[in-house]
mmCIF file with all atom_site columns, C-alpha atoms in Angstrom:
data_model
loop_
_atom_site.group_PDB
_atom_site.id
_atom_site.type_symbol
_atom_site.label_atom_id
_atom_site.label_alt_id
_atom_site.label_comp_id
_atom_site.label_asym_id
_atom_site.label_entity_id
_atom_site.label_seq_id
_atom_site.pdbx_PDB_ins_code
_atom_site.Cartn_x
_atom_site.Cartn_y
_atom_site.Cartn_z
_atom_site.occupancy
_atom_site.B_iso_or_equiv
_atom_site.pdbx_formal_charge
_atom_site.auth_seq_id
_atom_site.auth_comp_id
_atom_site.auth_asym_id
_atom_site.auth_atom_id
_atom_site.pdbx_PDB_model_num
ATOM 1   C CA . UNK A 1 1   ? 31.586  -14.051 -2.655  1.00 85.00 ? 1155 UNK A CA 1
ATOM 2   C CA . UNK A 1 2   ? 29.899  -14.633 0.638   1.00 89.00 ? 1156 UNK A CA 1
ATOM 3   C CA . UNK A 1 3   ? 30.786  -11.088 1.566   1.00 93.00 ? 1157 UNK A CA 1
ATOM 4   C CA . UNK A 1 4   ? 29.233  -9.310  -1.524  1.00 95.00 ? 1158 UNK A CA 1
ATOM 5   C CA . UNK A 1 5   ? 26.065  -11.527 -1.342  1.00 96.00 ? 1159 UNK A CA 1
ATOM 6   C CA . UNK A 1 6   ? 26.084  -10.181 2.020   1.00 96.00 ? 1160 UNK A CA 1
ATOM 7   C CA . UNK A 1 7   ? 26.267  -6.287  1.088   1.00 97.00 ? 1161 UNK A CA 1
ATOM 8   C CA . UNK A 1 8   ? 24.048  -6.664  -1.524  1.00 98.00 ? 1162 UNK A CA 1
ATOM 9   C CA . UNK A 1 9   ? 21.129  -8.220  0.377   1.00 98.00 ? 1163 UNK A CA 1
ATOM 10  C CA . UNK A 1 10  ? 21.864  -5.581  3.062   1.00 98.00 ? 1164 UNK A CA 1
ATOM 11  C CA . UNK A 1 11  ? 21.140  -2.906  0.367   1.00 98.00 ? 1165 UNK A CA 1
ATOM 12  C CA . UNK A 1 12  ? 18.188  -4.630  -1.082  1.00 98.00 ? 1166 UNK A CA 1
ATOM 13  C CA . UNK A 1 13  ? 16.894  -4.640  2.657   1.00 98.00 ? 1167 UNK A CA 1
ATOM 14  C CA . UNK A 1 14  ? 17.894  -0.934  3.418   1.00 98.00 ? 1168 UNK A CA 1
ATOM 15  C CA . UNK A 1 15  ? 16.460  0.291   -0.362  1.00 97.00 ? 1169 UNK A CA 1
ATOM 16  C CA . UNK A 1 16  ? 13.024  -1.259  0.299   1.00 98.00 ? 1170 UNK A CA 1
ATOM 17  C CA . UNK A 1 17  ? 12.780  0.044   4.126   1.00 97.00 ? 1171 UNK A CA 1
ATOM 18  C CA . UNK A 1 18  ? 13.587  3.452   2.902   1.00 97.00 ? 1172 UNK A CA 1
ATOM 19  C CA . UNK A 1 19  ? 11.305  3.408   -0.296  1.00 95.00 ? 1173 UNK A CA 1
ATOM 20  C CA . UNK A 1 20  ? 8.332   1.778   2.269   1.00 92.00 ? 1174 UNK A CA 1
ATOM 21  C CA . UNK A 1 21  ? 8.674   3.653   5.062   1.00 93.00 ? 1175 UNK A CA 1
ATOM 22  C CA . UNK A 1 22  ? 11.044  6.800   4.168   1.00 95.00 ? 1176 UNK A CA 1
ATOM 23  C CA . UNK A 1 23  ? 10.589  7.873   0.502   1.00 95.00 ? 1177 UNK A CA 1
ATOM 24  C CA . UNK A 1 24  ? 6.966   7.651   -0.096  1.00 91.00 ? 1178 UNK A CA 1
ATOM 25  C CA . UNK A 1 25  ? 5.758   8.663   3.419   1.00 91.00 ? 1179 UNK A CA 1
ATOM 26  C CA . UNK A 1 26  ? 7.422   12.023  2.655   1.00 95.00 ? 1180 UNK A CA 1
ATOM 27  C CA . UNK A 1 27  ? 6.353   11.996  -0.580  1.00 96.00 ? 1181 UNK A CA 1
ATOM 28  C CA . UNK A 1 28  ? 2.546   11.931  0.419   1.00 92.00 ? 1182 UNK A CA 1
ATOM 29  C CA . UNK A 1 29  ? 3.329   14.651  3.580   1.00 94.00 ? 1183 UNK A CA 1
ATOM 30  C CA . UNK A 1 30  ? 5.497   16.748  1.651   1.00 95.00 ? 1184 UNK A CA 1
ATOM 31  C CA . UNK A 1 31  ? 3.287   17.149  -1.448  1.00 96.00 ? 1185 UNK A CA 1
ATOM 32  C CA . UNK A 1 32  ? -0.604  17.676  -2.120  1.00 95.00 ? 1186 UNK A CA 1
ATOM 33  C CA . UNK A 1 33  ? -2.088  14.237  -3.335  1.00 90.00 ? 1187 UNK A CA 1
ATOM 34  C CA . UNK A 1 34  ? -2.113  16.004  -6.948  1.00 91.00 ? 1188 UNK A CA 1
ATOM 35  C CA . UNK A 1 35  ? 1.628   15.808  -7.004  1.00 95.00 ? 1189 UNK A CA 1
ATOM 36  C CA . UNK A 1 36  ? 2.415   13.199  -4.625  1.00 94.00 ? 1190 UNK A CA 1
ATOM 37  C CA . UNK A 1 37  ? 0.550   10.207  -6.466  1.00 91.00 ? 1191 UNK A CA 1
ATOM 38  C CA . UNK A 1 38  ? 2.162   11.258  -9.873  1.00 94.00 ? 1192 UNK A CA 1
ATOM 39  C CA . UNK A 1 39  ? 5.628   11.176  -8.265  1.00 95.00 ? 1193 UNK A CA 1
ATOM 40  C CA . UNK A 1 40  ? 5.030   7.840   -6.792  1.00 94.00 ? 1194 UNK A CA 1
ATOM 41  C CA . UNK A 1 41  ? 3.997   6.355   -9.833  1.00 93.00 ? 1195 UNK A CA 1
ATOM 42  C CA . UNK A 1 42  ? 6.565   7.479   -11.931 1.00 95.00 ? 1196 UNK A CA 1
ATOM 43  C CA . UNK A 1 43  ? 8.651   5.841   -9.433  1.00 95.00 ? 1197 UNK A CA 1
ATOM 44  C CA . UNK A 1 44  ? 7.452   2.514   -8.389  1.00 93.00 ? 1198 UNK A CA 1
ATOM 45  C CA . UNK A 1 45  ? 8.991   1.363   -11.639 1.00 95.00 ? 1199 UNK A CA 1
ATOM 46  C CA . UNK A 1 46  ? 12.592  2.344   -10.729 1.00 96.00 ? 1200 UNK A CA 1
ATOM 47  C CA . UNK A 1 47  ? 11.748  0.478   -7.235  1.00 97.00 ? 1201 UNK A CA 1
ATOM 48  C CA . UNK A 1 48  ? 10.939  -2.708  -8.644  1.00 97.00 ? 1202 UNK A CA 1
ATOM 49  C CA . UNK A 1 49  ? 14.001  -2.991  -10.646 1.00 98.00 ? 1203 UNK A CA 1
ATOM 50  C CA . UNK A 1 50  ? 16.217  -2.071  -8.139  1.00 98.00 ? 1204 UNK A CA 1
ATOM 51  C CA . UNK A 1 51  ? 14.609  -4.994  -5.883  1.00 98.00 ? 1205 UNK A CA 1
ATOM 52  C CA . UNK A 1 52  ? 14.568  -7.292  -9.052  1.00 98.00 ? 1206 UNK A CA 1
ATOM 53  C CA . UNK A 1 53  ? 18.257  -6.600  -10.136 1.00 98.00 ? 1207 UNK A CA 1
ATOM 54  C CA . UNK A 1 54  ? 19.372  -7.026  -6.349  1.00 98.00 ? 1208 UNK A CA 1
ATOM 55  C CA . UNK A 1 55  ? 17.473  -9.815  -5.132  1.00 98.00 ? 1209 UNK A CA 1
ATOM 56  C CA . UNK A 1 56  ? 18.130  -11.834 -8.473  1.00 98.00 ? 1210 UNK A CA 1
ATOM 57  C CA . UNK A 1 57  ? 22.104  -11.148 -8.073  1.00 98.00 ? 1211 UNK A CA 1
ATOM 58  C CA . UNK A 1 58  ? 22.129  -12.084 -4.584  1.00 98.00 ? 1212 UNK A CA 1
ATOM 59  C CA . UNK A 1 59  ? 20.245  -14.562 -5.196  1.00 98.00 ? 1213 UNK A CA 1
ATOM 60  C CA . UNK A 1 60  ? 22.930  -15.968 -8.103  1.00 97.00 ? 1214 UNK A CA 1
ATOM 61  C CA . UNK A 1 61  ? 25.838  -15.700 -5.746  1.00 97.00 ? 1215 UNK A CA 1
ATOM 62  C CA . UNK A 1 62  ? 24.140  -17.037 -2.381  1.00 97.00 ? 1216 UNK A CA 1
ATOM 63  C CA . UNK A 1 63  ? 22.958  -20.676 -4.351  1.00 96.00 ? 1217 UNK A CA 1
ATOM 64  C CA . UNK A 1 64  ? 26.470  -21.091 -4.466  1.00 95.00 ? 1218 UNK A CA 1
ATOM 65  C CA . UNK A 1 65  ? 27.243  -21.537 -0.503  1.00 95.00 ? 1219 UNK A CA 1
ATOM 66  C CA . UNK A 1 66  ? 23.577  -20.765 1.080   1.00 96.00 ? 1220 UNK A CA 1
ATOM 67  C CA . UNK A 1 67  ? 20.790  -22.582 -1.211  1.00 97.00 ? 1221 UNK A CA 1
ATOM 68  C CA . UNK A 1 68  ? 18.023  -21.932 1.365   1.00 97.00 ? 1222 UNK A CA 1
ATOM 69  C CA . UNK A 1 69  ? 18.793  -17.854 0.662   1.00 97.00 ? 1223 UNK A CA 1
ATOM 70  C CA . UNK A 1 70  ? 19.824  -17.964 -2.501  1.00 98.00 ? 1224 UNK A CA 1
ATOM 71  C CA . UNK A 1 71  ? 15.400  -19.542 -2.784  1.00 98.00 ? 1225 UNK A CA 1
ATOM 72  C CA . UNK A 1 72  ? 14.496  -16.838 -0.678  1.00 98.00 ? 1226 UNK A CA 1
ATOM 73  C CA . UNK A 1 73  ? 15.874  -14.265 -2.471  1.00 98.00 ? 1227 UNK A CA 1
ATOM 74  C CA . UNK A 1 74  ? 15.186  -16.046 -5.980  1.00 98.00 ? 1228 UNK A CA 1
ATOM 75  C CA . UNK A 1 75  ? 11.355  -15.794 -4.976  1.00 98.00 ? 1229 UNK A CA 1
ATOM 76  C CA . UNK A 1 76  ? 11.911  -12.284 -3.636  1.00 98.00 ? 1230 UNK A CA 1
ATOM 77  C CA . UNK A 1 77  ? 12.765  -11.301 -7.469  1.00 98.00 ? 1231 UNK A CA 1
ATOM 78  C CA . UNK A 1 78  ? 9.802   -13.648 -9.006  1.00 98.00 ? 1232 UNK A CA 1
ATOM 79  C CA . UNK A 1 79  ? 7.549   -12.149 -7.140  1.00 98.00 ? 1233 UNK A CA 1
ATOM 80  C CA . UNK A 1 80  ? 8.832   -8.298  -7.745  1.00 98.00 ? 1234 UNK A CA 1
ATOM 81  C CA . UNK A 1 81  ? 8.426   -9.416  -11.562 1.00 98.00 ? 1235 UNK A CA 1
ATOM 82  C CA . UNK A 1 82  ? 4.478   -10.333 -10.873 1.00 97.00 ? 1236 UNK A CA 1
ATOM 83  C CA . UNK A 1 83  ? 4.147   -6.897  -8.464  1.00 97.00 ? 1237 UNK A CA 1
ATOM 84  C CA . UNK A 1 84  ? 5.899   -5.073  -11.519 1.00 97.00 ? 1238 UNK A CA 1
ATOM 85  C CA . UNK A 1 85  ? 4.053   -6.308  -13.940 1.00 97.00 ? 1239 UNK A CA 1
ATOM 86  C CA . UNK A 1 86  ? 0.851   -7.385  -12.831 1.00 98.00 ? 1240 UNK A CA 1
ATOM 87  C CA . UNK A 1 87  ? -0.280  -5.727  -10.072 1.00 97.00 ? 1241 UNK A CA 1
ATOM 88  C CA . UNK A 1 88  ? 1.288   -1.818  -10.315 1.00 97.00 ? 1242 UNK A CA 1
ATOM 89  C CA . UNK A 1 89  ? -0.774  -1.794  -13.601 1.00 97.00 ? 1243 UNK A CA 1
ATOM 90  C CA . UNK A 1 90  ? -3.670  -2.713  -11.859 1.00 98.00 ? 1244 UNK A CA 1
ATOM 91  C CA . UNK A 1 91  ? -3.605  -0.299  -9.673  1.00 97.00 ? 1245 UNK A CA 1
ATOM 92  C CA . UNK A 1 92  ? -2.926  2.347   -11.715 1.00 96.00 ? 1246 UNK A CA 1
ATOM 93  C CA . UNK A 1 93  ? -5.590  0.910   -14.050 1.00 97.00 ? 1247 UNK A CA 1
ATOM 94  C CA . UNK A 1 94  ? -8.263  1.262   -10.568 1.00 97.00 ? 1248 UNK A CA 1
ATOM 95  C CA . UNK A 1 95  ? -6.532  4.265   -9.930  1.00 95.00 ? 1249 UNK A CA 1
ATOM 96  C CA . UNK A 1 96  ? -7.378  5.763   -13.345 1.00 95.00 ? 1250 UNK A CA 1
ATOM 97  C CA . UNK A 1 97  ? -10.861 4.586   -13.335 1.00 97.00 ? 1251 UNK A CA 1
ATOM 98  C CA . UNK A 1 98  ? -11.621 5.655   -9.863  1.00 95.00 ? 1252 UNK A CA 1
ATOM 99  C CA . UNK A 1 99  ? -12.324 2.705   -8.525  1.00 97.00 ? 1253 UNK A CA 1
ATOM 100 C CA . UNK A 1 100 ? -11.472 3.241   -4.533  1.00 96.00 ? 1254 UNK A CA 1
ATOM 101 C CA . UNK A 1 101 ? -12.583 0.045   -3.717  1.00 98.00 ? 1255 UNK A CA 1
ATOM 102 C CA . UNK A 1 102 ? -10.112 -2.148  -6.228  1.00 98.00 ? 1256 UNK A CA 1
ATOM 103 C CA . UNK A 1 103 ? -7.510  0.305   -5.268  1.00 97.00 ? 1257 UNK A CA 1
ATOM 104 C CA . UNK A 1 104 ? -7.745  -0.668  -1.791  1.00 97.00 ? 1258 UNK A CA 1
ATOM 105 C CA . UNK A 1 105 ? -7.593  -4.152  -1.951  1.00 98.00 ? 1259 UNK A CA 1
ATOM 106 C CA . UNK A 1 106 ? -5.188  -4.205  -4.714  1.00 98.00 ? 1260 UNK A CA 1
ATOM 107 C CA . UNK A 1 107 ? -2.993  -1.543  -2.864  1.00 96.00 ? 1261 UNK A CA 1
ATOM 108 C CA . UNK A 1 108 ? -2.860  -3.416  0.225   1.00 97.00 ? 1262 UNK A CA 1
ATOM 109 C CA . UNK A 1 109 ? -1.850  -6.553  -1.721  1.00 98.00 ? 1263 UNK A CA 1
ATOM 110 C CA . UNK A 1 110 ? 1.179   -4.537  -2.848  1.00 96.00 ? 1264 UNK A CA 1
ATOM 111 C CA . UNK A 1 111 ? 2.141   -3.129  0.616   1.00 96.00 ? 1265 UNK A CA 1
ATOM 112 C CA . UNK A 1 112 ? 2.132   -7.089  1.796   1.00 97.00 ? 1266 UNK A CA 1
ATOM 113 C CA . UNK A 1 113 ? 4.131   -8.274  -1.013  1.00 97.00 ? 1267 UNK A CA 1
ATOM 114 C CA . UNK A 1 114 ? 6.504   -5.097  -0.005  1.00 97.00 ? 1268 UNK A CA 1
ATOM 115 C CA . UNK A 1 115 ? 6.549   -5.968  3.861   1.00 97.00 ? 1269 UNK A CA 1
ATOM 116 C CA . UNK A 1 116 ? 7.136   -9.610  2.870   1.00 98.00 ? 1270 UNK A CA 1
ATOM 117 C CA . UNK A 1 117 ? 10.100  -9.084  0.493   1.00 98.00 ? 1271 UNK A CA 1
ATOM 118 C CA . UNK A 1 118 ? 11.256  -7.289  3.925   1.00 98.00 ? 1272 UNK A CA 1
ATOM 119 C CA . UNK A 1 119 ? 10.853  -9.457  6.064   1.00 98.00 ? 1273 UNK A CA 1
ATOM 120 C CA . UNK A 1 120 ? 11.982  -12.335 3.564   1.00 98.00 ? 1274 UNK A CA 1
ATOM 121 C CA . UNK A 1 121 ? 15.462  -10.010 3.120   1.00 98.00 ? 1275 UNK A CA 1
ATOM 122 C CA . UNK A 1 122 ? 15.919  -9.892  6.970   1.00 98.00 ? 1276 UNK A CA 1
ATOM 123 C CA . UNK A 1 123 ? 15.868  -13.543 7.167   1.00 98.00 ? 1277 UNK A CA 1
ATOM 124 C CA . UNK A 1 124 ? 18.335  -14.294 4.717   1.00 98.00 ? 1278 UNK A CA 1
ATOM 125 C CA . UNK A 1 125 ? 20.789  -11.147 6.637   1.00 97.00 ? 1279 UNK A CA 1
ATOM 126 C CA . UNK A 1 126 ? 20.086  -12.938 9.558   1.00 96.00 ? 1280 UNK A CA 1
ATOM 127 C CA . UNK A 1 127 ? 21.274  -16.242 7.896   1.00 95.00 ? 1281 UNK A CA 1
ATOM 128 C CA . UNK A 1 128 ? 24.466  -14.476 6.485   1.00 95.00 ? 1282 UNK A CA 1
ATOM 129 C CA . UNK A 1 129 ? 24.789  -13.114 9.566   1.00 92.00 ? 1283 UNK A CA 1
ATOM 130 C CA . UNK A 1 130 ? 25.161  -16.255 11.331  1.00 88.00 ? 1284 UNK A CA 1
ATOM 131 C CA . UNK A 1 131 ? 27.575  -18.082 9.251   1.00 79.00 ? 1285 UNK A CA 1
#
């Protein structure tokens, strides 16, 4: 079990790196903003459940032998559910009211929470890692 808990935080590590700084960068350079934040929208959704689903199984199998990641990656998925739920309709709310200035600040609250769940991923590969 060690080895799939393994494998699956590795792909809940290399999903979000790609969606962060793969996906939606090409997303916004490939397309005008009129397409591009339609598209990204649509598919935040679909991002947050695969990070959910993965960090939550992970999490599952790692209490079993690792309790320290199997926490980390339990809070990984309880925080997805409040980014999911909470704040992407928030922004989308500022979004749709044109308010630049909530957008900001609630934007840059979700691209924390995203570098966090990261950097909170690496830690627990780096744990695995080293057993």
């Amino acid at each position: 079990m060690f080895e799939i808990t393994l494998l699956i935080t590795a792909l809940l590590f290399g999903g979000m790196v790609l969606y962060a700084f793969g996906f939606a960068a090409f997303v916004f350079n490939a397309l005008p903003p009129e397409t591009a934040g339609p598209l990204i929208r649509r598919a935040f959704p679909h991002f947050y459940m695969f990070v959910l689903a993965s960090s939550a199984v992970a999490a599952a199998i790692a209490f079993a032998f690792d309790p320290v990641s199997g926490a980390i990656l339990i809070a990984i998925a309880i925080t997805t559910i409040l980014a999911r739920q909470v704040l992407m309709p928030a922004i989308n709310t500022a979004t749709d009211a044109g308010s630049k200035t909530r957008f900001k600040v609630l934007h840059s609250l979700s691209v924390v929470t995203t570098l966090a769940h990261i950097g909170a991923a690496a830690i627990v590969l780096i744990r695995l890692a080293g057993s």
